[in-house]
PDB file of C-alpha atoms in Angstrom:
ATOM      1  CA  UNK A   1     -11.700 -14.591 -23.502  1.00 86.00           C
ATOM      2  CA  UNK A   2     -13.613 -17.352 -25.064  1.00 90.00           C
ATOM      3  CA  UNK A   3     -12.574 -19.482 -28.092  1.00 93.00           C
ATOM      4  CA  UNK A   4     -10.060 -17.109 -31.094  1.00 93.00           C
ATOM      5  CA  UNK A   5     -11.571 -14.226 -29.342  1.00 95.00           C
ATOM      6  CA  UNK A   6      -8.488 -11.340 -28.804  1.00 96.00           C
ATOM      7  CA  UNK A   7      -8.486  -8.305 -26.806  1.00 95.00           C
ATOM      8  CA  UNK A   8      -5.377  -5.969 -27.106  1.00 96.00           C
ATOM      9  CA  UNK A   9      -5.080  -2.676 -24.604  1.00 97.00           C
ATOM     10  CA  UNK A  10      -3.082   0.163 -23.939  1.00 98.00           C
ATOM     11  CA  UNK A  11      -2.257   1.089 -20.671  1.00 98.00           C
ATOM     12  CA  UNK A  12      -0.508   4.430 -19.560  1.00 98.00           C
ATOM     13  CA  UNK A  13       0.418   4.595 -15.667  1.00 98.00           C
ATOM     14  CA  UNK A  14       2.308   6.506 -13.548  1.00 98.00           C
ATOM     15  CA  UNK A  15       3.234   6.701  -9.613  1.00 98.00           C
ATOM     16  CA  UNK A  16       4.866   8.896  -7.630  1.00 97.00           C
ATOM     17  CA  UNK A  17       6.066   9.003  -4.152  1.00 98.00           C
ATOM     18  CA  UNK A  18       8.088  11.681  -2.023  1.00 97.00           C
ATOM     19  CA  UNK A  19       8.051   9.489   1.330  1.00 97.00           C
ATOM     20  CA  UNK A  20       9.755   5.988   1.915  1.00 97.00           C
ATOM     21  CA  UNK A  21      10.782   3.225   4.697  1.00 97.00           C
ATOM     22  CA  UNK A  22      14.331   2.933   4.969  1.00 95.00           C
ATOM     23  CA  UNK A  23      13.709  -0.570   6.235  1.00 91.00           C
ATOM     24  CA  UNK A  24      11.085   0.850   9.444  1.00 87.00           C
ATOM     25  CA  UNK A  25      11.535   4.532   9.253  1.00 94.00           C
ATOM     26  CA  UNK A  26       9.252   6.469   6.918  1.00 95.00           C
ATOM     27  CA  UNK A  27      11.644   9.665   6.045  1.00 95.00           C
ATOM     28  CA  UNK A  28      11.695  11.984   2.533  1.00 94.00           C
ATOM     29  CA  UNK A  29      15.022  12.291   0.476  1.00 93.00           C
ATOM     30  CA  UNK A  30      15.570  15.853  -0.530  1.00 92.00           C
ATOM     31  CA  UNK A  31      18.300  14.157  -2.805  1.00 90.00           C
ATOM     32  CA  UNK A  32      15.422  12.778  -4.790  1.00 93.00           C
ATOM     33  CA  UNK A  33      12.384  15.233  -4.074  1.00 95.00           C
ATOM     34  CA  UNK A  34       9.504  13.570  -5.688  1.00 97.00           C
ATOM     35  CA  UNK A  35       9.904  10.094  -7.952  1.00 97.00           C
ATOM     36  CA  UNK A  36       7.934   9.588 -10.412  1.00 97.00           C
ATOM     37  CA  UNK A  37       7.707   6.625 -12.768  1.00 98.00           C
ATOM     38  CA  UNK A  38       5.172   6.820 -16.003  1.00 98.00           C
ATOM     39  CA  UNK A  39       5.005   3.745 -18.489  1.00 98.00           C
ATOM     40  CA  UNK A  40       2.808   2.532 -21.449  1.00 98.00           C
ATOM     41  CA  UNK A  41       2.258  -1.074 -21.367  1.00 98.00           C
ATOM     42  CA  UNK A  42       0.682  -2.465 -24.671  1.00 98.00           C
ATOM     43  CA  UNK A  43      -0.928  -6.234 -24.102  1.00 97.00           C
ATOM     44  CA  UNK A  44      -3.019  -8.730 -25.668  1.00 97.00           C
ATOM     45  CA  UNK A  45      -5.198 -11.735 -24.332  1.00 96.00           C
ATOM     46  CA  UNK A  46      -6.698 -14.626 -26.795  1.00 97.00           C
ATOM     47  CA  UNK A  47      -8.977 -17.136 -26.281  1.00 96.00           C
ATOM     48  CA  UNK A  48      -7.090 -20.592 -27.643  1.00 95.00           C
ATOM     49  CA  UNK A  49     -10.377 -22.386 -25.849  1.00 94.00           C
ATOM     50  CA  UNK A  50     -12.779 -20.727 -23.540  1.00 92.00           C
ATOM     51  CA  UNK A  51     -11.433 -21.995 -20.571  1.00 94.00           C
ATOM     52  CA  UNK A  52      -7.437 -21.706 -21.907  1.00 97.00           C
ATOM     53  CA  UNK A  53      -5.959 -18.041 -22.665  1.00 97.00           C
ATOM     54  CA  UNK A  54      -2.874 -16.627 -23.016  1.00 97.00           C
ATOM     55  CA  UNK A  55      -1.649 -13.181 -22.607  1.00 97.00           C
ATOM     56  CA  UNK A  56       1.614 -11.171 -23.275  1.00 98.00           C
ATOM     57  CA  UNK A  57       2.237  -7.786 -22.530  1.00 98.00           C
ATOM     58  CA  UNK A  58       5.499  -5.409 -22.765  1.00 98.00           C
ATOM     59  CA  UNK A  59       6.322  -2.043 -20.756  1.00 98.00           C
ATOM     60  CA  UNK A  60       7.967   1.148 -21.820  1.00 98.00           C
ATOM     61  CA  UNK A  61       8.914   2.864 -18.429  1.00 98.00           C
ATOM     62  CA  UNK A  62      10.367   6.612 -17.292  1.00 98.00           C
ATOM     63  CA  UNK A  63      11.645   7.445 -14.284  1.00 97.00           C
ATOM     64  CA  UNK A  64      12.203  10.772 -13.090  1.00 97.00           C
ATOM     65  CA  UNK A  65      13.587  12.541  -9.178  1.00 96.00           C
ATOM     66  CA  UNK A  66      12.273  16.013  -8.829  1.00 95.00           C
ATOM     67  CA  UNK A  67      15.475  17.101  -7.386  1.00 95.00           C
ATOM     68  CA  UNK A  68      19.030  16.233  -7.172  1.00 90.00           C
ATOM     69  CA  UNK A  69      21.737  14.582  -9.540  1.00 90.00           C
ATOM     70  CA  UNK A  70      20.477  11.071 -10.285  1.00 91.00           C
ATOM     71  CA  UNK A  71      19.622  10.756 -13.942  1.00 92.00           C
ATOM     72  CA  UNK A  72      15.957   9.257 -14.878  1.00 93.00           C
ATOM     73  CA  UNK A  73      16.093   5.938 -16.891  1.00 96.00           C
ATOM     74  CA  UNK A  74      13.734   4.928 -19.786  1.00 97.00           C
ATOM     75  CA  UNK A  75      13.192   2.015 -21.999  1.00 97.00           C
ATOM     76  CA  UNK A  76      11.671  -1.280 -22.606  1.00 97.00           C
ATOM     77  CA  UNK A  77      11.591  -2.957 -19.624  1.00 97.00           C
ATOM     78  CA  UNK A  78      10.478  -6.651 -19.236  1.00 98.00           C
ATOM     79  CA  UNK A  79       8.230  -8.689 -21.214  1.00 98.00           C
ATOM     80  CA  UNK A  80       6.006 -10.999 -20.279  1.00 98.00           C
ATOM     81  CA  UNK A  81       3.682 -14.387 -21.648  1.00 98.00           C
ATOM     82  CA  UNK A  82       1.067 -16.017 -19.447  1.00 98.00           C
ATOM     83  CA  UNK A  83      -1.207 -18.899 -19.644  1.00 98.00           C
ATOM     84  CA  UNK A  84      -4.620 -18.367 -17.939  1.00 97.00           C
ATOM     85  CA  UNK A  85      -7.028 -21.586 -17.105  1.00 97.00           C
ATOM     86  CA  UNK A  86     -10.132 -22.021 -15.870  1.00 94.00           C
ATOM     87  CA  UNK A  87     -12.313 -24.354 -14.029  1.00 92.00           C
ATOM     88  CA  UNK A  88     -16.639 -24.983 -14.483  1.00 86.00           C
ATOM     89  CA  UNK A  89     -18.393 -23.112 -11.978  1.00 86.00           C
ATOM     90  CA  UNK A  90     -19.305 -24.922  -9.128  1.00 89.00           C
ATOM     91  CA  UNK A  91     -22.255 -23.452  -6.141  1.00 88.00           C
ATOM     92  CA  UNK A  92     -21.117 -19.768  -7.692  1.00 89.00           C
ATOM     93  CA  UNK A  93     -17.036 -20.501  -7.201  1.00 95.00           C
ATOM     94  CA  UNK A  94     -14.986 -20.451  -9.843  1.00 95.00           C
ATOM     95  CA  UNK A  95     -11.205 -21.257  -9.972  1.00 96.00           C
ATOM     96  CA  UNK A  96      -8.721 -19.772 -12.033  1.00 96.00           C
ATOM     97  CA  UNK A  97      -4.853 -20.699 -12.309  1.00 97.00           C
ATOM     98  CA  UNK A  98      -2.267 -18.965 -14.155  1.00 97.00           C
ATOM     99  CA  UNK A  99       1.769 -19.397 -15.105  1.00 98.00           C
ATOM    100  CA  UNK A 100       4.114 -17.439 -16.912  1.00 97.00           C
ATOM    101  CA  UNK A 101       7.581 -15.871 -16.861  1.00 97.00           C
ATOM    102  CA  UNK A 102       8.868 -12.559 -17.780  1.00 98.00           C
ATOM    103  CA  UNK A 103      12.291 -11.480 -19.255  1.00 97.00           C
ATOM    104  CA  UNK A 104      14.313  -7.961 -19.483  1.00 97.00           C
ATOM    105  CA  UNK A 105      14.038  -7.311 -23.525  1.00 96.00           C
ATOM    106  CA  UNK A 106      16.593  -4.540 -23.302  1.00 96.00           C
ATOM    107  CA  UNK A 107      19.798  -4.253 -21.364  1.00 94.00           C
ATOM    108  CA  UNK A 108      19.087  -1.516 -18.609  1.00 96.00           C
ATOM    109  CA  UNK A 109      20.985  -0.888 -15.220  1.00 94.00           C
ATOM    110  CA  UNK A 110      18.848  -2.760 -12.371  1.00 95.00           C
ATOM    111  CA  UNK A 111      21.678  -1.580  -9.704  1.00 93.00           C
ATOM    112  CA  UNK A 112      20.459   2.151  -9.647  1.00 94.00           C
ATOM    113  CA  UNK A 113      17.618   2.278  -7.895  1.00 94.00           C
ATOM    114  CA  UNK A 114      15.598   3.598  -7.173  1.00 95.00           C
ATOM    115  CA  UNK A 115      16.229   5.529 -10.616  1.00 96.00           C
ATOM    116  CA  UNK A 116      16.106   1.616 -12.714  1.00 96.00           C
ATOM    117  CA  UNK A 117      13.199   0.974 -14.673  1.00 97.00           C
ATOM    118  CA  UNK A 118      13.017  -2.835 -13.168  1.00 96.00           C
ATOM    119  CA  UNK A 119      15.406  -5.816 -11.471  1.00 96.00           C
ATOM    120  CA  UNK A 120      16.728  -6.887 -14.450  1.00 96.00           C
ATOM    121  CA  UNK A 121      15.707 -10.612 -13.290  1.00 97.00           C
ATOM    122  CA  UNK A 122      14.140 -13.234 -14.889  1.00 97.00           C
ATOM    123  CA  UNK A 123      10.803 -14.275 -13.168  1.00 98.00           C
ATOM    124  CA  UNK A 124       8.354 -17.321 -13.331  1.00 98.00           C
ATOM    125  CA  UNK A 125       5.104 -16.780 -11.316  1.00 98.00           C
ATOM    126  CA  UNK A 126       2.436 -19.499 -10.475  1.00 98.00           C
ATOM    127  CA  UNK A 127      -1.197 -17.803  -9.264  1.00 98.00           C
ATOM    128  CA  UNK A 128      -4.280 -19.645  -8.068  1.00 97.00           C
ATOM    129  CA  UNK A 129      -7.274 -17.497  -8.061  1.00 97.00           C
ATOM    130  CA  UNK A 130     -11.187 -18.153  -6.623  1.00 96.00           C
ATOM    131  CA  UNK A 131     -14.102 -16.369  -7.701  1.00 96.00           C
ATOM    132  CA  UNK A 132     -17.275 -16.079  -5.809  1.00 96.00           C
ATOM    133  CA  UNK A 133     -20.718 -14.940  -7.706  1.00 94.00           C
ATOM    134  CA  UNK A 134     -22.673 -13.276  -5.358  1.00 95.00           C
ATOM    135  CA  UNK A 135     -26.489 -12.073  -5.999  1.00 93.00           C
ATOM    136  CA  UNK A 136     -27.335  -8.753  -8.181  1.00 93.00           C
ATOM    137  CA  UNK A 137     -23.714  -9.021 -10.150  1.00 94.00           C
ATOM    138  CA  UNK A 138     -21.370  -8.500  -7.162  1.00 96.00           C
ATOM    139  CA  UNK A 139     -18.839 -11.060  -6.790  1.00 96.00           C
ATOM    140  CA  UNK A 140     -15.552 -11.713  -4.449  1.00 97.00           C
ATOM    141  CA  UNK A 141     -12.371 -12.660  -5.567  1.00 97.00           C
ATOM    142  CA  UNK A 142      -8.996 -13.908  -4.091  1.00 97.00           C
ATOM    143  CA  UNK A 143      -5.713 -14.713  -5.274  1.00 98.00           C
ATOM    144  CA  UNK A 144      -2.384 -15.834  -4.257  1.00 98.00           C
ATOM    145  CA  UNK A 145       1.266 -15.874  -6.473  1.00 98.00           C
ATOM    146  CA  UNK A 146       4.540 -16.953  -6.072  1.00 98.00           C
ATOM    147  CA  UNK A 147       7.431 -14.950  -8.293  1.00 98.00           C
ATOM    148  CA  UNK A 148      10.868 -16.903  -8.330  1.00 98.00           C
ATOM    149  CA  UNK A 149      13.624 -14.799  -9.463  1.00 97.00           C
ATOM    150  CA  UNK A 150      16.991 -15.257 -11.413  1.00 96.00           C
ATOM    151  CA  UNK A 151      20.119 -13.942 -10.443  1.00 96.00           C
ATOM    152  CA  UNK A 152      21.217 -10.366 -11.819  1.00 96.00           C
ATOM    153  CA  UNK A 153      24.397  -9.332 -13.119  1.00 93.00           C
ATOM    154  CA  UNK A 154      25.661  -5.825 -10.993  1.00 92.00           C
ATOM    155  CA  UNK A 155      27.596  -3.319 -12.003  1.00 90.00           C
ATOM    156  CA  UNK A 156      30.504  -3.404  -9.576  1.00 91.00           C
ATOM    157  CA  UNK A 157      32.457  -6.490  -8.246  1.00 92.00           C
ATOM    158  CA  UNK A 158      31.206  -7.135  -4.501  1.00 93.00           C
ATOM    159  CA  UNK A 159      28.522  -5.891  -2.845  1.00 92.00           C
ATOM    160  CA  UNK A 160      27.072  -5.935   0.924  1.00 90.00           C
ATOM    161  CA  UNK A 161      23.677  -7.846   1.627  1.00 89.00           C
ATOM    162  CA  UNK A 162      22.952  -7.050   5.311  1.00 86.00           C
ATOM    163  CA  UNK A 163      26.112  -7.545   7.183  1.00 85.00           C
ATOM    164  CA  UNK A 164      27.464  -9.831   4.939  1.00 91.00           C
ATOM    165  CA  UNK A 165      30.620  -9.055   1.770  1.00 93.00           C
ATOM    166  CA  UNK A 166      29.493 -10.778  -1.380  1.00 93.00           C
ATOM    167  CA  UNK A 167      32.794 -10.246  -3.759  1.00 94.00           C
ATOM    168  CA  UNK A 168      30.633 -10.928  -7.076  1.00 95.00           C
ATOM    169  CA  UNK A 169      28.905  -9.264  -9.461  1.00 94.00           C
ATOM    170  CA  UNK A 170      26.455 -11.780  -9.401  1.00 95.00           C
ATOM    171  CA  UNK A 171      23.256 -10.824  -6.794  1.00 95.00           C
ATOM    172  CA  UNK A 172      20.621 -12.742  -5.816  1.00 93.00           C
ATOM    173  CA  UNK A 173      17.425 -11.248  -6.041  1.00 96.00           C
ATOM    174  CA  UNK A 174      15.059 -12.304  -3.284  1.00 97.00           C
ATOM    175  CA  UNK A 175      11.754 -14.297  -4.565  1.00 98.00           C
ATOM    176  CA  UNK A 176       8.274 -13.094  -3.415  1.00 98.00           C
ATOM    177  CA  UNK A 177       4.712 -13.305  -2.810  1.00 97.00           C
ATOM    178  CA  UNK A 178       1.557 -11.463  -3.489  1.00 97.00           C
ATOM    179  CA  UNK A 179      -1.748 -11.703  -2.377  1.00 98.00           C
ATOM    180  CA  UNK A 180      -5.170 -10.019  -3.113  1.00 98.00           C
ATOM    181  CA  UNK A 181      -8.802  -9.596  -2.225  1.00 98.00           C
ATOM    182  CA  UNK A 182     -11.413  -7.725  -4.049  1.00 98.00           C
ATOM    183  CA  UNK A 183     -14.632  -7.412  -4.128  1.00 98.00           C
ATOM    184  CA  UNK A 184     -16.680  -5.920  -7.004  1.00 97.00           C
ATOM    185  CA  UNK A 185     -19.902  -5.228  -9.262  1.00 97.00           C
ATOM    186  CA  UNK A 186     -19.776  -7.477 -13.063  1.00 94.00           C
ATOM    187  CA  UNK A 187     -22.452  -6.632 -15.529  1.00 91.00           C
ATOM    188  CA  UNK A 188     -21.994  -7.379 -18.886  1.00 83.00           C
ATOM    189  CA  UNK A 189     -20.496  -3.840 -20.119  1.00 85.00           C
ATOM    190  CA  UNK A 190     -20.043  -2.607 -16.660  1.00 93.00           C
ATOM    191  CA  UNK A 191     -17.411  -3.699 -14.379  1.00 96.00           C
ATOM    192  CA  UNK A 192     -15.909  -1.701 -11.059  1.00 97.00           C
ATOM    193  CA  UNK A 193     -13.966  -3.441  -7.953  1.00 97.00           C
ATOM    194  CA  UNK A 194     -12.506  -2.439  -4.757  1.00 98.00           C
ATOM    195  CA  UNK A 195      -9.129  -4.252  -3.605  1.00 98.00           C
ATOM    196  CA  UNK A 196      -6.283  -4.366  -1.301  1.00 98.00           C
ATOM    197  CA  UNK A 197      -2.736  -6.260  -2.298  1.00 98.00           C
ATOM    198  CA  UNK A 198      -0.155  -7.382  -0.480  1.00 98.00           C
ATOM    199  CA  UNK A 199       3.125  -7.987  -1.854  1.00 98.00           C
ATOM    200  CA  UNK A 200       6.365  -9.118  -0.037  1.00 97.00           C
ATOM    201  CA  UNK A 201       9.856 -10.753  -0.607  1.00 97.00           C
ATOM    202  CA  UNK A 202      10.656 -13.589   0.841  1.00 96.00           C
ATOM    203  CA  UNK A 203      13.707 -12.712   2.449  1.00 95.00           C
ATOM    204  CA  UNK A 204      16.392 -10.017   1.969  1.00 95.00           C
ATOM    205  CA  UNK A 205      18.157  -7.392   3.949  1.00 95.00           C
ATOM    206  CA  UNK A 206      16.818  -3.529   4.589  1.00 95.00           C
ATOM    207  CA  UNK A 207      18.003  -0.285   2.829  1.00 94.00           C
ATOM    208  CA  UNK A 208      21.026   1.070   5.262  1.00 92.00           C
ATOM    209  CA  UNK A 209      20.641   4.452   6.836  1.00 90.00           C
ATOM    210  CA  UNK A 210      21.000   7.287   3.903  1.00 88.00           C
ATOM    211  CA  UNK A 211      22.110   4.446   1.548  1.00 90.00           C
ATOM    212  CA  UNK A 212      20.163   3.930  -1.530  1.00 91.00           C
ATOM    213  CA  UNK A 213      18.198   0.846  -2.244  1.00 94.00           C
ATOM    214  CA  UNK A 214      19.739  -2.329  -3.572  1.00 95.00           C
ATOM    215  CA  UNK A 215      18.312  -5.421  -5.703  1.00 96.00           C
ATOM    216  CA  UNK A 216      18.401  -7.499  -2.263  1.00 96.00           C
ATOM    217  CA  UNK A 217      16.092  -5.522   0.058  1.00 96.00           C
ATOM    218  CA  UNK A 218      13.626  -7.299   1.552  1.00 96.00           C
ATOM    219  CA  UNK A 219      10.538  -5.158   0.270  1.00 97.00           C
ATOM    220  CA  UNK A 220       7.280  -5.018   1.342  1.00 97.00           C
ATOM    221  CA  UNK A 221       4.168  -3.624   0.569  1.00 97.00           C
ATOM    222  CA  UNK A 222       0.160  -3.237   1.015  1.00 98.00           C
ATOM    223  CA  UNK A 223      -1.924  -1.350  -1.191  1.00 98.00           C
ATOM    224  CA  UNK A 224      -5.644  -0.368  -1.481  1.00 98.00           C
ATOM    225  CA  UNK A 225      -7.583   0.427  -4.767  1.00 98.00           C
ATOM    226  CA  UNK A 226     -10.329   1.232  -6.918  1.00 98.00           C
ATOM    227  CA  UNK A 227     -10.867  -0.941 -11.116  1.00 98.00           C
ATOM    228  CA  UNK A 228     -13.533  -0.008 -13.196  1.00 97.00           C
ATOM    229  CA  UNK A 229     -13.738  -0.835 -16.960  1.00 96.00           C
ATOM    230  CA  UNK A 230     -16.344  -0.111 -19.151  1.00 96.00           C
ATOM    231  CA  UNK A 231     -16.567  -2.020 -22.787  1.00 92.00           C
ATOM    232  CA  UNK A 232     -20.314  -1.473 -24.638  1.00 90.00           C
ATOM    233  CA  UNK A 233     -18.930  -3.243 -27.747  1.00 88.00           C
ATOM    234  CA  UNK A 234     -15.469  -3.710 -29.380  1.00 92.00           C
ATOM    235  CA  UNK A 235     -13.956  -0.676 -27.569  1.00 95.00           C
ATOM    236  CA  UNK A 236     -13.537  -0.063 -24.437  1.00 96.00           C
ATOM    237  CA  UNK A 237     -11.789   1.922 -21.328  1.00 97.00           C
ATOM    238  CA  UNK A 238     -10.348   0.566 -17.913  1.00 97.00           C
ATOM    239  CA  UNK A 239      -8.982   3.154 -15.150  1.00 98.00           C
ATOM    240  CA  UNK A 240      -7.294   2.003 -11.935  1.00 98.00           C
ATOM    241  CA  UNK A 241      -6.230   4.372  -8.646  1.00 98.00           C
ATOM    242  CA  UNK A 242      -4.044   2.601  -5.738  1.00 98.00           C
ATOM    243  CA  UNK A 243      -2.508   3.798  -2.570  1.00 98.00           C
ATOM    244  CA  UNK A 244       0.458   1.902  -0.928  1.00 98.00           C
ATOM    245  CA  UNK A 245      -0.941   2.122   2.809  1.00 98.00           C
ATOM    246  CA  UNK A 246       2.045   0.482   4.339  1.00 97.00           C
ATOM    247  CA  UNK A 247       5.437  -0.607   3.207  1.00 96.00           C
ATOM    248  CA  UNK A 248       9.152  -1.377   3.784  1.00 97.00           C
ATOM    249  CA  UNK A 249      12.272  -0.448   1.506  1.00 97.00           C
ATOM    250  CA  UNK A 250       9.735   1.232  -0.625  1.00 97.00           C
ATOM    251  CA  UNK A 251       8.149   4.112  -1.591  1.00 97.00           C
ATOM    252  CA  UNK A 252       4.659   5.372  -0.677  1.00 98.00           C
ATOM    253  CA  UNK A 253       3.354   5.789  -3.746  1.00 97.00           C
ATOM    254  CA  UNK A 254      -0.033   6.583  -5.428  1.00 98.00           C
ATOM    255  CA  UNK A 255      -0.486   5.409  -8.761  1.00 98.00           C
ATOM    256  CA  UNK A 256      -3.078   5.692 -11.739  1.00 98.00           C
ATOM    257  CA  UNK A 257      -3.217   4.261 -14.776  1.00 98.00           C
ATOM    258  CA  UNK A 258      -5.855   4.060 -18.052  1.00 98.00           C
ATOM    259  CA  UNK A 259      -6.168   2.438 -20.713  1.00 98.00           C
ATOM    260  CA  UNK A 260      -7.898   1.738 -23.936  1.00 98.00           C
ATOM    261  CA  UNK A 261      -9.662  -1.259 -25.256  1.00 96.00           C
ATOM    262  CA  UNK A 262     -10.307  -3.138 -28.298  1.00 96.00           C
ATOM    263  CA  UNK A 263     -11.756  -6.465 -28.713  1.00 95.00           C
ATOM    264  CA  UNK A 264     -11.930  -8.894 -32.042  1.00 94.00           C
ATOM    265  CA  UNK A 265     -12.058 -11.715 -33.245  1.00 93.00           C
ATOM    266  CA  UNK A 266      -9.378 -14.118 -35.112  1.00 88.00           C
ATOM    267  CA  UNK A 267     -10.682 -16.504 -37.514  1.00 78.00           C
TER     268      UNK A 267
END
């Protein structure tokens, strides 16, 4: 965003999954049936310089099981403030970094998942991202974030992480990693990208056989997906698909999500 230029959105999403790994295996739950998560994310970037923004953004989240017992969870889940720089162009390359932190704004159960609208931890992530102009509007893009997590408060007094008896309420939730590439078509109005993720904990222990998931799994993830946005003036619309290809101690999800556009200017 360049210089007191804002741009607020809203974003509804939701993903759904009927498969999971139970650490390796891939298996379905007829407990559970299908999952399905929907939120509505409302966010806003501003320009404080051209090369320095900062962003915030906020979640409401549903969860839902298509069969069984378990009881769906919904609320406000964690909110988040970044600051985004960024670095002259050099030869077509241009570097981006970005820090920030995110915090649970209501008081929801993390330890029932995978019914819990988040982790209930406090997270600071640091991302370094390179762009790559390429001729006739395509570019490349790669990125790379660390997420270091606080510890979360459980709802029952010990706990097992792998083989080991933790008698605490206290659990330690295992930091992580993502990483992306993408590679995509920018012209002025017009945007659309392709892109495959990779996210991963750095440590942790695996969901135990017909045991539900806990906030120390080691989880793991890869995901493949289509962005396009499209914003003639002040409004516009973005739209994003994504398939989780492989995983561990998650779910196989698809996801979509759309949202709506609207850029001004703050004097």
């Amino acid at each position: 965003m360049n210089k007191k230029l804002a741009c607020g959105a809203l974003v509804y999403g939701t993903s759904s999954w009927t498969t999971y790994w139970e650490n390796g295996l891939k298996r379905d739950n007829p407990n559970l049936g299908r999952l399905t998560t929907q939120s509505a994310t409302a966010m806003i970037a501003y320009g404080i310089t051209r090369d320095i923004n900062v962003m915030a953004m906020v979640p409401y989240v549903k969860t839902d099981a298509s069969q069984g017992n378990l009881m769906g969870q919904q609320g406000l889940q964690d909110a988040s403030v970044f600051v985004k720089t960024k670095t002259k162009a050099y030869h077509g390359i241009t570097a981006h970094g970005v820090v920030g932190f995110s915090i649970p704004v209501t008081n929801y159960v993390p330890d029932f998942m995978p019914m819990s609208i988040g982790l209930g931890a406090k997270t600071m992530v640091i991302r370094g991202m390179l762009s790559y102009a390429l001729p006739k509007h395509l570019y490349v893009n790669s990125s790379i974030a660390y997420q270091a997590r606080s510890q979360v408060k459980a709802d029952r007094d010990a706990y097992l992480a792998g083989s080991k008896l933790y008698q605490t309420d206290k659990v330690a939730v295992p930091d992580a990693f993502d990483a992306a590439f993408r590679i995509g078509y920018l012209k002025k109005d017009n945007q659309i990208e392709f892109f495959t993720e990779h996210f991963s904990c750095t440590k942790g222990d695996d969901i135990r056989r017909n045991d539900m998931p806990f906030l120390t799994n080691d989880m793991t993830m890869t995901t493949v997906g289509i962005y396009g946005k499209y914003q003639p003036k002040a409004f516009g619309v973005n739209a994003r698909v994504a398939y989780v290809t492989d995983g561990q101690n998650v779910g196989q999800s698809t996801s979509i999500s759309i949202g709506v556009l609207y850029q001004f200017k703050i004097k």
